[in-house]
Amino acid sequence: MSEVRTLKVALLGCGNVGAQVARILIDDAEALASRTGARLQLSGIAVRDVDARRDVELPRELFTSDAETLVKDADLVIELMGGIEPARTLILTAMQHGASVVTGNKALLAQDGPTLYEEADKAHVQLSYEAAVAGAIPILRPIRDSLSGDRITRVLGIVNGTTNFILDQMDSTGAQFADALAEAQRLGYAEADPTADVEGHDAAAKAAILASLSFHTRFALEDVYCEGISSVSAADIAAAKDAGFVIKLLAIAEKLSDEEGNTGVSVRVHPTLLPREHPLAAVRGAFNAVFIEAENAGELMFYGQGAGGTPTASAVLGDLVSAARRIVLGGPGRTETTTGNVPALPIDASVTSYYIGLDVADQPGVLARIAQLFAEHGVSIEIMRQTIHRDADSNVESAELRIVTHRAREAALSATVEAVKGLDVINSVTSVLRVEGV
Ligand code: NAP
């Protein structure tokens, strides 16, 4: 290996992920060099506090608080600081100085991806971000490379471990959302401020990235319809379970055509009922998985750890070796193709099935009136199940109705639910949830 060239690698951030990346770069230097065809020399680690204790023992002289100088003198830059600034400016500076960049920063990519991709194109360098979606799971490269000869039609992803842990906990113990969240926080799966996870913002950033690569069109965060899990109740989970479903927070990107043949992509994040036999229903705890449907490949599923310092470092190192090989071989940087030009569809145009729970008066003719209302809105019912309850004190009987519809446009489904609410025999609409995989 004495004649191989050396590539300088600047690391920005030495937290959960950065510390593990530094450890692997040092400990596995020989193996990485033989796979890359160049030595990957860690030239420095930029942090806020150079004297802070780190999870991993690393040479003191590598640390600096001068990130700008570090990136200007690197062949490869790994950004693992998180946040928007100074990460954004440092990535742009690195690329303008000829360095390829590896990042795991989905928040930055979702907010300002186009500026970064354009700069990478202009500077003929690579910008890679496998770690930004589903942590350790190789999903972006399979979409971008392995499936580049196919046509992806639909992507369904469990891409946020915190919400999957909470929903799984609710499903297996019957806990309410607040208790399951507290347990996730106690075990370190949820942050003190869990908003970005539980309201679906983190999954929405990943949905925009998945949709962009899958449909060769740049989708921004504004294109993603987003609903979190904070309003999912223990009763919703129990009713879903009873009907043979599990509730998951899904990131969905799918190509749809209307009656006139116009196509678009619906990109959305919301709690979703899945049949318990669907492969994604088996994804438990804080694990992630992405389910892809492609015209020729058919159904594919990618499963693994969606977070954690060491698993995420694996994805970062994969990107680093790939970018370094490209430097060794020469040739232009490789970015995703954006020739798809399909518009993002509003949520009203998406097509899905609905699960609707209704508390209704136990009177003759109620079922027929409800069924007629669905038919008037062009929504066909797949399953309608009734359970009778008797209030022990008042002795009044009421009926619980559970309806699963066939796939229909969201606009028609929401209009149906509004009309149902107006019927005098309806005591309350207890839940309205979207269903996939039926
Ligand atoms: P972290 O533990 O909070 O570490 C952040 C590091 O960046 C710290 O070492 C910090 O320095 C440094 N830093 C922050 N702001 C800085 C500044 N202004 N100047 C210099 N250094 C600065 O973060 P993480 O969990 O490793 O995540 C890093 C990135 O990976 C994020 O974009 C995250 O979204 C992404 N990611 C993380 C995971 C995961 O499981 N953690 C999974 C997928 C993707 P000090 O230590 O001195 O404070």
CSV table of C-alpha atoms and ligand atoms in Angstrom, one decimal:
chain,number,residue,atom,x,y,z
A,1,MET,CA,0.0,0.0,0.0
A,2,SER,CA,3.0,2.3,0.1
A,3,GLU,CA,2.2,4.1,-3.2
A,4,VAL,CA,-1.5,4.7,-2.8
A,5,ARG,CA,-2.5,8.3,-2.5
A,6,THR,CA,-3.8,9.8,0.6
A,7,LEU,CA,-7.2,11.6,0.8
A,8,LYS,CA,-7.8,14.1,3.6
A,9,VAL,CA,-11.0,13.6,5.4
A,10,ALA,CA,-12.4,16.4,7.6
A,11,LEU,CA,-15.1,15.5,10.1
A,12,LEU,CA,-17.6,18.1,11.3
A,13,GLY,CA,-19.1,17.0,14.6
A,14,CYS,CA,-18.1,14.3,17.1
A,15,GLY,CA,-21.4,13.4,18.8
A,16,ASN,CA,-23.4,10.2,18.6
A,17,VAL,CA,-22.6,9.5,15.0
A,18,GLY,CA,-19.4,11.5,14.4
A,19,ALA,CA,-17.5,9.8,17.3
A,20,GLN,CA,-18.2,6.4,15.8
A,21,VAL,CA,-17.2,7.5,12.3
A,22,ALA,CA,-13.9,8.8,13.7
A,23,ARG,CA,-13.3,5.5,15.5
A,24,ILE,CA,-14.0,3.4,12.4
A,25,LEU,CA,-11.8,5.6,10.2
A,26,ILE,CA,-8.9,5.1,12.6
A,27,ASP,CA,-9.4,1.5,13.6
A,28,ASP,CA,-10.3,0.2,10.2
A,29,ALA,CA,-7.8,2.4,8.2
A,30,GLU,CA,-6.2,-0.6,6.5
A,31,ALA,CA,-9.4,-2.3,5.3
A,32,LEU,CA,-10.8,1.0,4.2
A,33,ALA,CA,-7.7,1.8,2.2
A,34,SER,CA,-7.7,-1.5,0.4
A,35,ARG,CA,-11.4,-1.1,-0.5
A,36,THR,CA,-11.0,2.5,-1.6
A,37,GLY,CA,-7.6,2.4,-3.3
A,38,ALA,CA,-6.6,5.5,-1.3
A,39,ARG,CA,-5.7,6.1,2.4
A,40,LEU,CA,-8.5,8.0,4.1
A,41,GLN,CA,-6.6,10.2,6.6
A,42,LEU,CA,-8.7,11.9,9.3
A,43,SER,CA,-7.2,15.4,9.1
A,44,GLY,CA,-9.3,17.0,11.8
A,45,ILE,CA,-12.5,17.0,13.8
A,46,ALA,CA,-14.4,20.2,14.2
A,47,VAL,CA,-16.5,20.6,17.4
A,48,ARG,CA,-17.8,23.4,19.6
A,49,ASP,CA,-15.9,22.3,22.7
A,50,VAL,CA,-12.5,20.9,22.0
A,51,ASP,CA,-12.0,19.8,25.6
A,52,ALA,CA,-15.3,17.9,26.0
A,53,ARG,CA,-15.1,14.2,26.9
A,54,ARG,CA,-16.0,12.0,23.9
A,55,ASP,CA,-17.7,8.6,23.7
A,56,VAL,CA,-14.6,7.3,22.0
A,57,GLU,CA,-10.9,7.9,22.9
A,58,LEU,CA,-9.5,10.0,20.0
A,59,PRO,CA,-6.1,11.8,19.6
A,60,ARG,CA,-6.5,15.3,21.2
A,61,GLU,CA,-4.6,17.0,18.4
A,62,LEU,CA,-7.3,16.1,15.8
A,63,PHE,CA,-9.8,18.5,17.5
A,64,THR,CA,-10.4,22.0,16.4
A,65,SER,CA,-13.0,24.7,16.7
A,66,ASP,CA,-12.0,26.2,13.3
A,67,ALA,CA,-14.3,24.2,11.0
A,68,GLU,CA,-13.9,26.6,8.1
A,69,THR,CA,-10.1,26.2,7.8
A,70,LEU,CA,-10.5,22.4,8.1
A,71,VAL,CA,-13.0,22.1,5.2
A,72,LYS,CA,-11.0,24.3,2.9
A,73,ASP,CA,-8.1,21.8,3.1
A,74,ALA,CA,-10.0,18.5,2.7
A,75,ASP,CA,-10.7,16.1,-0.2
A,76,LEU,CA,-13.7,14.7,1.6
A,77,VAL,CA,-15.9,16.4,4.3
A,78,ILE,CA,-18.2,14.5,6.6
A,79,GLU,CA,-20.9,16.8,8.1
A,80,LEU,CA,-22.4,15.3,11.3
A,81,MET,CA,-23.1,18.5,13.2
A,82,GLY,CA,-26.8,18.6,12.4
A,83,GLY,CA,-28.9,21.8,12.3
A,84,ILE,CA,-29.0,24.4,9.5
A,85,GLU,CA,-26.1,26.8,10.2
A,86,PRO,CA,-23.1,26.6,10.3
A,87,ALA,CA,-23.6,23.1,8.6
A,88,ARG,CA,-25.0,24.7,5.4
A,89,THR,CA,-22.3,27.3,4.9
A,90,LEU,CA,-19.5,24.7,5.7
A,91,ILE,CA,-20.9,22.2,3.2
A,92,LEU,CA,-21.1,24.9,0.5
A,93,THR,CA,-17.5,26.1,1.3
A,94,ALA,CA,-16.2,22.5,1.2
A,95,MET,CA,-17.8,21.9,-2.2
A,96,GLN,CA,-16.6,25.3,-3.6
A,97,HIS,CA,-13.1,24.2,-2.5
A,98,GLY,CA,-13.4,20.9,-4.4
A,99,ALA,CA,-14.3,18.5,-1.6
A,100,SER,CA,-17.0,15.8,-1.9
A,101,VAL,CA,-19.4,15.9,1.0
A,102,VAL,CA,-21.1,13.1,3.0
A,103,THR,CA,-23.9,14.2,5.4
A,104,GLY,CA,-26.7,12.7,7.5
A,105,ASN,CA,-28.5,16.0,7.9
A,106,LYS,CA,-32.1,15.4,6.7
A,107,ALA,CA,-33.3,18.7,8.2
A,108,LEU,CA,-30.8,20.7,6.1
A,109,LEU,CA,-31.5,18.6,2.9
A,110,ALA,CA,-35.3,19.1,3.3
A,111,GLN,CA,-34.9,22.8,3.9
A,112,ASP,CA,-32.2,23.7,1.4
A,113,GLY,CA,-31.5,20.6,-0.7
A,114,PRO,CA,-31.7,22.2,-4.1
A,115,THR,CA,-29.0,24.8,-3.3
A,116,LEU,CA,-26.7,22.1,-2.1
A,117,TYR,CA,-27.3,19.7,-5.1
A,118,GLU,CA,-26.8,22.6,-7.5
A,119,GLU,CA,-23.5,23.6,-5.8
A,120,ALA,CA,-22.4,19.9,-6.0
A,121,ASP,CA,-23.2,19.9,-9.8
A,122,LYS,CA,-21.4,23.2,-10.3
A,123,ALA,CA,-18.3,22.1,-8.4
A,124,HIS,CA,-18.3,18.5,-10.0
A,125,VAL,CA,-18.2,16.9,-6.6
A,126,GLN,CA,-20.4,14.4,-4.9
A,127,LEU,CA,-23.0,15.1,-2.2
A,128,SER,CA,-24.1,11.8,-0.5
A,129,TYR,CA,-26.6,11.4,2.3
A,130,GLU,CA,-27.5,7.7,2.8
A,131,ALA,CA,-27.5,8.3,6.6
A,132,ALA,CA,-30.2,10.9,6.3
A,133,VAL,CA,-33.0,8.4,5.6
A,134,ALA,CA,-33.4,5.3,7.8
A,135,GLY,CA,-30.0,5.4,9.5
A,136,ALA,CA,-28.0,2.2,8.7
A,137,ILE,CA,-30.4,0.9,6.0
A,138,PRO,CA,-29.0,1.1,2.5
A,139,ILE,CA,-32.0,2.6,0.8
A,140,LEU,CA,-31.0,5.7,-1.2
A,141,ARG,CA,-28.3,3.9,-3.2
A,142,PRO,CA,-30.6,1.0,-4.1
A,143,ILE,CA,-33.2,3.5,-5.3
A,144,ARG,CA,-30.7,5.7,-7.1
A,145,ASP,CA,-28.4,2.9,-8.6
A,146,SER,CA,-29.9,-0.6,-8.4
A,147,LEU,CA,-33.4,0.4,-9.4
A,148,SER,CA,-32.3,3.0,-12.0
A,149,GLY,CA,-33.3,0.6,-14.8
A,150,ASP,CA,-36.8,0.1,-13.4
A,151,ARG,CA,-39.8,2.3,-12.6
A,152,ILE,CA,-40.7,2.8,-9.0
A,153,THR,CA,-44.5,3.1,-8.5
A,154,ARG,CA,-44.8,3.3,-4.7
A,155,VAL,CA,-42.7,3.7,-1.6
A,156,LEU,CA,-44.0,3.0,1.9
A,157,GLY,CA,-41.6,3.6,4.7
A,158,ILE,CA,-41.4,3.4,8.5
A,159,VAL,CA,-38.6,6.0,8.7
A,160,ASN,CA,-38.9,7.3,12.3
A,161,GLY,CA,-37.9,4.9,15.0
A,162,THR,CA,-39.4,7.0,17.9
A,163,THR,CA,-42.9,6.9,16.5
A,164,ASN,CA,-42.7,3.3,15.6
A,165,PHE,CA,-41.5,2.5,19.1
A,166,ILE,CA,-44.5,4.5,20.6
A,167,LEU,CA,-47.1,2.9,18.3
A,168,ASP,CA,-45.7,-0.6,18.9
A,169,GLN,CA,-45.8,0.0,22.7
A,170,MET,CA,-49.4,1.2,22.4
A,171,ASP,CA,-50.2,-1.9,20.3
A,172,SER,CA,-48.6,-4.4,22.6
A,173,THR,CA,-49.5,-3.0,26.0
A,174,GLY,CA,-52.7,-1.0,25.4
A,175,ALA,CA,-51.0,2.2,26.7
A,176,GLN,CA,-52.2,5.7,25.9
A,177,PHE,CA,-50.0,7.9,23.6
A,178,ALA,CA,-48.7,10.0,26.6
A,179,ASP,CA,-47.6,6.9,28.6
A,180,ALA,CA,-45.9,5.3,25.6
A,181,LEU,CA,-44.1,8.6,24.8
A,182,ALA,CA,-42.9,8.8,28.5
A,183,GLU,CA,-41.6,5.3,28.2
A,184,ALA,CA,-39.8,6.1,24.9
A,185,GLN,CA,-38.2,9.1,26.6
A,186,ARG,CA,-37.2,7.0,29.6
A,187,LEU,CA,-35.4,4.5,27.3
A,188,GLY,CA,-33.8,7.2,25.2
A,189,TYR,CA,-35.8,6.6,22.1
A,190,ALA,CA,-37.5,10.0,22.2
A,191,GLU,CA,-36.0,13.4,22.9
A,192,ALA,CA,-37.1,15.7,25.7
A,193,ASP,CA,-38.8,17.8,23.0
A,194,PRO,CA,-40.4,15.1,20.9
A,195,THR,CA,-42.2,17.4,18.5
A,196,ALA,CA,-40.1,16.8,15.3
A,197,ASP,CA,-40.7,13.0,15.7
A,198,VAL,CA,-44.3,12.7,17.0
A,199,GLU,CA,-45.7,15.4,14.7
A,200,GLY,CA,-44.2,13.7,11.7
A,201,HIS,CA,-41.8,16.5,10.7
A,202,ASP,CA,-38.7,14.2,10.7
A,203,ALA,CA,-40.5,11.6,8.6
A,204,ALA,CA,-41.7,14.3,6.2
A,205,ALA,CA,-38.1,15.4,5.6
A,206,LYS,CA,-37.2,11.8,4.8
A,207,ALA,CA,-40.4,11.4,2.6
A,208,ALA,CA,-39.3,14.4,0.5
A,209,ILE,CA,-35.8,12.7,-0.1
A,210,LEU,CA,-37.3,9.3,-0.9
A,211,ALA,CA,-39.9,10.8,-3.3
A,212,SER,CA,-37.2,12.9,-5.0
A,213,LEU,CA,-35.0,9.9,-5.7
A,214,SER,CA,-37.8,7.5,-6.5
A,215,PHE,CA,-39.5,9.8,-9.0
A,216,HIS,CA,-36.5,11.7,-10.4
A,217,THR,CA,-38.1,15.1,-9.4
A,218,ARG,CA,-37.0,17.4,-6.6
A,219,PHE,CA,-39.8,17.5,-4.0
A,220,ALA,CA,-39.5,20.0,-1.1
A,221,LEU,CA,-40.8,19.7,2.4
A,222,GLU,CA,-43.8,21.9,1.4
A,223,ASP,CA,-44.9,19.2,-1.0
A,224,VAL,CA,-45.3,16.7,1.8
A,225,TYR,CA,-48.7,16.4,3.5
A,226,CYS,CA,-47.9,15.7,7.2
A,227,GLU,CA,-49.9,14.4,10.1
A,228,GLY,CA,-48.2,13.0,13.3
A,229,ILE,CA,-49.3,10.4,15.8
A,230,SER,CA,-50.2,12.6,18.9
A,231,SER,CA,-53.9,12.2,18.3
A,232,VAL,CA,-53.8,8.4,17.9
A,233,SER,CA,-55.6,7.0,20.9
A,234,ALA,CA,-55.5,3.7,22.7
A,235,ALA,CA,-59.1,3.2,21.5
A,236,ASP,CA,-58.0,3.6,17.8
A,237,ILE,CA,-55.2,1.1,18.3
A,238,ALA,CA,-57.6,-1.4,20.0
A,239,ALA,CA,-60.2,-1.0,17.3
A,240,ALA,CA,-57.6,-1.5,14.6
A,241,LYS,CA,-56.2,-4.6,16.3
A,242,ASP,CA,-59.7,-6.0,16.6
A,243,ALA,CA,-60.2,-5.6,12.9
A,244,GLY,CA,-56.9,-7.2,12.1
A,245,PHE,CA,-54.8,-4.1,11.5
A,246,VAL,CA,-51.8,-2.4,13.1
A,247,ILE,CA,-51.3,1.4,13.1
A,248,LYS,CA,-47.9,2.7,11.7
A,249,LEU,CA,-46.7,6.1,10.9
A,250,LEU,CA,-45.9,5.8,7.2
A,251,ALA,CA,-44.0,8.0,4.8
A,252,ILE,CA,-45.7,7.4,1.5
A,253,ALA,CA,-44.7,8.4,-2.0
A,254,GLU,CA,-46.8,7.1,-4.9
A,255,LYS,CA,-47.4,7.9,-8.5
A,256,LEU,CA,-51.1,8.4,-9.3
A,257,SER,CA,-53.1,9.2,-12.5
A,258,ASP,CA,-56.5,10.8,-12.7
A,259,GLU,CA,-59.3,10.0,-15.1
A,260,GLU,CA,-57.8,12.3,-17.7
A,261,GLY,CA,-54.5,10.5,-17.6
A,262,ASN,CA,-52.6,13.3,-15.8
A,263,THR,CA,-50.0,11.9,-13.4
A,264,GLY,CA,-48.5,13.3,-10.2
A,265,VAL,CA,-46.9,12.1,-7.1
A,266,SER,CA,-48.6,12.1,-3.7
A,267,VAL,CA,-46.1,12.5,-0.9
A,268,ARG,CA,-47.5,12.2,2.6
A,269,VAL,CA,-46.9,11.2,6.1
A,270,HIS,CA,-49.7,10.0,8.4
A,271,PRO,CA,-50.8,7.3,10.8
A,272,THR,CA,-51.9,4.4,8.6
A,273,LEU,CA,-53.7,1.1,9.2
A,274,LEU,CA,-51.9,-1.9,7.7
A,275,PRO,CA,-53.2,-5.4,7.7
A,276,ARG,CA,-51.3,-7.4,10.3
A,277,GLU,CA,-49.9,-9.7,7.6
A,278,HIS,CA,-48.3,-6.9,5.7
A,279,PRO,CA,-44.5,-7.1,5.8
A,280,LEU,CA,-44.3,-3.6,7.4
A,281,ALA,CA,-46.6,-4.6,10.2
A,282,ALA,CA,-43.8,-6.9,11.5
A,283,VAL,CA,-41.4,-3.9,12.0
A,284,ARG,CA,-41.4,-3.6,15.8
A,285,GLY,CA,-39.8,-1.3,18.3
A,286,ALA,CA,-37.5,1.5,17.0
A,287,PHE,CA,-36.6,-0.4,13.8
A,288,ASN,CA,-37.2,1.1,10.4
A,289,ALA,CA,-38.1,-0.4,7.0
A,290,VAL,CA,-38.9,0.8,3.5
A,291,PHE,CA,-41.2,-1.1,1.2
A,292,ILE,CA,-40.8,-0.4,-2.5
A,293,GLU,CA,-43.0,-1.4,-5.4
A,294,ALA,CA,-41.4,-1.2,-8.8
A,295,GLU,CA,-42.8,-2.1,-12.2
A,296,ASN,CA,-40.3,-4.9,-13.0
A,297,ALA,CA,-38.8,-5.8,-9.6
A,298,GLY,CA,-42.1,-6.1,-7.9
A,299,GLU,CA,-42.1,-5.7,-4.1
A,300,LEU,CA,-38.9,-5.1,-2.2
A,301,MET,CA,-38.3,-4.5,1.5
A,302,PHE,CA,-35.3,-3.0,3.3
A,303,TYR,CA,-35.2,-3.4,7.0
A,304,GLY,CA,-32.8,-2.4,9.8
A,305,GLN,CA,-31.7,0.1,12.5
A,306,GLY,CA,-32.9,3.6,11.6
A,307,ALA,CA,-30.7,5.4,14.1
A,308,GLY,CA,-27.9,5.0,16.7
A,309,GLY,CA,-24.3,6.2,16.5
A,310,THR,CA,-22.7,3.0,15.2
A,311,PRO,CA,-25.4,1.8,12.7
A,312,THR,CA,-25.6,5.3,11.2
A,313,ALA,CA,-21.8,5.5,11.0
A,314,SER,CA,-22.0,2.4,8.8
A,315,ALA,CA,-24.0,4.3,6.2
A,316,VAL,CA,-21.7,7.3,6.4
A,317,LEU,CA,-18.6,5.2,5.8
A,318,GLY,CA,-20.3,3.5,2.8
A,319,ASP,CA,-20.9,6.9,1.3
A,320,LEU,CA,-17.3,8.0,2.1
A,321,VAL,CA,-15.7,4.9,0.5
A,322,SER,CA,-17.9,5.4,-2.6
A,323,ALA,CA,-17.1,9.1,-2.9
A,324,ALA,CA,-13.4,8.4,-2.4
A,325,ARG,CA,-13.4,5.7,-5.1
A,326,ARG,CA,-14.8,8.2,-7.5
A,327,ILE,CA,-12.0,10.6,-6.7
A,328,VAL,CA,-9.4,7.8,-7.2
A,329,LEU,CA,-11.0,6.7,-10.5
A,330,GLY,CA,-11.5,10.3,-11.7
A,331,GLY,CA,-14.6,11.5,-13.5
A,332,PRO,CA,-17.5,13.8,-12.6
A,333,GLY,CA,-19.5,13.7,-9.4
A,334,ARG,CA,-22.7,11.8,-9.6
A,335,THR,CA,-26.0,13.4,-8.6
A,336,GLU,CA,-29.5,12.1,-8.8
A,337,THR,CA,-31.4,12.6,-12.0
A,338,THR,CA,-34.2,15.2,-12.0
A,339,THR,CA,-35.8,14.6,-15.4
A,340,GLY,CA,-39.0,13.1,-14.0
A,341,ASN,CA,-40.8,16.5,-13.8
A,342,VAL,CA,-43.9,15.0,-12.1
A,343,PRO,CA,-46.0,17.5,-10.1
A,344,ALA,CA,-46.6,16.9,-6.4
A,345,LEU,CA,-50.3,16.2,-5.8
A,346,PRO,CA,-52.4,17.9,-3.0
A,347,ILE,CA,-53.7,15.5,-0.3
A,348,ASP,CA,-57.2,15.7,-1.7
A,349,ALA,CA,-56.0,14.0,-4.9
A,350,SER,CA,-54.4,11.0,-3.0
A,351,VAL,CA,-56.1,7.7,-3.3
A,352,THR,CA,-56.5,5.5,-0.2
A,353,SER,CA,-58.8,3.4,1.8
A,354,TYR,CA,-60.3,4.7,5.0
A,355,TYR,CA,-61.2,3.1,8.3
A,356,ILE,CA,-64.0,4.9,10.0
A,357,GLY,CA,-65.3,4.2,13.5
A,358,LEU,CA,-68.9,5.5,14.3
A,359,ASP,CA,-71.0,5.6,17.4
A,360,VAL,CA,-74.5,5.3,16.1
A,361,ALA,CA,-78.1,5.1,17.5
A,362,ASP,CA,-79.3,1.5,17.6
A,363,GLN,CA,-82.3,2.0,15.3
A,364,PRO,CA,-83.7,0.1,12.3
A,365,GLY,CA,-82.5,1.5,9.0
A,366,VAL,CA,-79.4,3.2,10.3
A,367,LEU,CA,-77.0,0.9,8.3
A,368,ALA,CA,-78.9,1.4,5.1
A,369,ARG,CA,-78.8,5.3,5.5
A,370,ILE,CA,-75.1,5.3,6.1
A,371,ALA,CA,-74.4,2.9,3.2
A,372,GLN,CA,-76.5,5.1,0.9
A,373,LEU,CA,-74.6,8.2,1.9
A,374,PHE,CA,-71.3,6.5,1.0
A,375,ALA,CA,-72.7,5.4,-2.3
A,376,GLU,CA,-73.9,8.9,-3.1
A,377,HIS,CA,-70.3,10.1,-2.7
A,378,GLY,CA,-69.0,7.4,-4.9
A,379,VAL,CA,-67.1,5.6,-2.1
A,380,SER,CA,-67.7,1.9,-1.9
A,381,ILE,CA,-67.7,0.0,1.4
A,382,GLU,CA,-65.5,-3.1,1.7
A,383,ILE,CA,-66.3,-4.1,5.3
A,384,MET,CA,-69.0,-2.8,7.7
A,385,ARG,CA,-69.2,-4.4,11.1
A,386,GLN,CA,-71.6,-3.5,13.9
A,387,THR,CA,-71.2,-4.2,17.7
A,388,ILE,CA,-74.1,-3.4,20.1
A,389,HIS,CA,-73.4,-1.9,23.5
A,390,ARG,CA,-75.8,-1.5,26.4
A,391,ASP,CA,-75.1,1.3,29.0
A,392,ALA,CA,-75.5,-0.4,32.4
A,393,ASP,CA,-76.9,2.7,34.1
A,394,SER,CA,-79.3,4.1,31.5
A,395,ASN,CA,-80.0,0.7,29.8
A,396,VAL,CA,-79.8,2.6,26.5
A,397,GLU,CA,-78.4,0.6,23.6
A,398,SER,CA,-76.0,2.1,21.1
A,399,ALA,CA,-74.1,0.6,18.2
A,400,GLU,CA,-70.5,0.9,17.2
A,401,LEU,CA,-70.0,0.7,13.5
A,402,ARG,CA,-66.6,0.0,11.9
A,403,ILE,CA,-66.3,0.7,8.2
A,404,VAL,CA,-63.4,0.0,5.8
A,405,THR,CA,-63.8,1.5,2.4
A,406,HIS,CA,-62.3,0.5,-1.0
A,407,ARG,CA,-59.7,2.9,-2.4
A,408,ALA,CA,-61.1,6.2,-3.3
A,409,ARG,CA,-59.9,9.8,-3.7
A,410,GLU,CA,-59.3,11.6,-0.4
A,411,ALA,CA,-61.6,14.5,-1.4
A,412,ALA,CA,-64.5,12.1,-1.8
A,413,LEU,CA,-63.7,10.3,1.4
A,414,SER,CA,-63.5,13.5,3.5
A,415,ALA,CA,-66.8,14.7,2.0
A,416,THR,CA,-68.4,11.4,2.9
A,417,VAL,CA,-67.2,11.7,6.5
A,418,GLU,CA,-68.5,15.3,6.7
A,419,ALA,CA,-71.9,14.1,5.4
A,420,VAL,CA,-72.0,11.2,7.9
A,421,LYS,CA,-71.3,13.6,10.8
A,422,GLY,CA,-74.5,15.5,9.8
A,423,LEU,CA,-76.8,12.4,10.1
A,424,ASP,CA,-79.1,12.6,13.2
A,425,VAL,CA,-78.5,8.9,14.0
A,426,ILE,CA,-74.7,9.5,14.5
A,427,ASN,CA,-73.7,10.1,18.1
A,428,SER,CA,-70.0,10.6,17.2
A,429,VAL,CA,-67.3,9.8,14.7
A,430,THR,CA,-64.8,7.9,16.9
A,431,SER,CA,-61.9,7.5,14.4
A,432,VAL,CA,-61.0,8.3,10.9
A,433,LEU,CA,-57.7,6.7,9.7
A,434,ARG,CA,-56.2,5.9,6.3
A,435,VAL,CA,-55.6,2.3,5.3
A,436,GLU,CA,-52.8,0.9,3.0
A,437,GLY,CA,-52.0,-2.6,1.9
A,438,VAL,CA,-55.5,-4.0,1.5
B,1,NAP,P1,-24.9,15.2,18.2
B,1,NAP,O1,-24.7,14.0,19.0
B,1,NAP,O2,-25.7,16.3,18.7
B,1,NAP,O3,-23.5,15.8,17.7
B,1,NAP,C1,-23.3,17.0,17.1
B,1,NAP,C2,-21.8,17.3,17.0
B,1,NAP,O4,-21.7,18.5,16.2
B,1,NAP,C3,-21.2,17.6,18.4
B,1,NAP,O5,-19.9,17.0,18.5
B,1,NAP,C4,-21.1,19.1,18.4
B,1,NAP,O6,-19.9,19.6,19.1
B,1,NAP,C5,-20.9,19.4,16.9
B,1,NAP,N1,-21.4,20.8,16.6
B,1,NAP,C6,-22.7,21.2,16.7
B,1,NAP,N2,-22.8,22.5,16.3
B,1,NAP,C7,-21.5,22.9,16.1
B,1,NAP,C8,-20.9,24.1,15.7
B,1,NAP,N3,-21.7,25.2,15.5
B,1,NAP,N4,-19.6,24.2,15.5
B,1,NAP,C9,-18.8,23.1,15.7
B,1,NAP,N5,-19.3,21.9,16.1
B,1,NAP,C10,-20.6,21.8,16.2
B,1,NAP,O7,-25.6,14.7,16.8
B,1,NAP,P2,-25.7,13.3,16.1
B,1,NAP,O8,-26.8,12.5,16.8
B,1,NAP,O9,-24.3,12.7,16.0
B,1,NAP,O10,-26.3,13.6,14.7
B,1,NAP,C11,-25.4,14.2,13.7
B,1,NAP,C12,-26.2,14.3,12.4
B,1,NAP,O11,-26.5,13.0,11.9
B,1,NAP,C13,-27.5,15.1,12.4
B,1,NAP,O12,-27.7,15.8,11.2
B,1,NAP,C14,-28.5,14.0,12.6
B,1,NAP,O13,-29.8,14.3,12.1
B,1,NAP,C15,-27.9,12.9,11.7
B,1,NAP,N6,-28.4,11.5,12.0
B,1,NAP,C16,-28.2,11.1,13.3
B,1,NAP,C17,-28.7,9.8,13.6
B,1,NAP,C18,-28.5,9.3,15.0
B,1,NAP,O14,-28.9,8.2,15.3
B,1,NAP,N7,-28.0,10.1,16.0
B,1,NAP,C19,-29.2,9.0,12.6
B,1,NAP,C20,-29.3,9.5,11.3
B,1,NAP,C21,-28.9,10.8,11.0
B,1,NAP,P3,-19.7,19.4,20.7
B,1,NAP,O15,-19.7,18.0,21.0
B,1,NAP,O16,-18.5,20.1,21.0
B,1,NAP,O17,-21.0,20.1,21.3
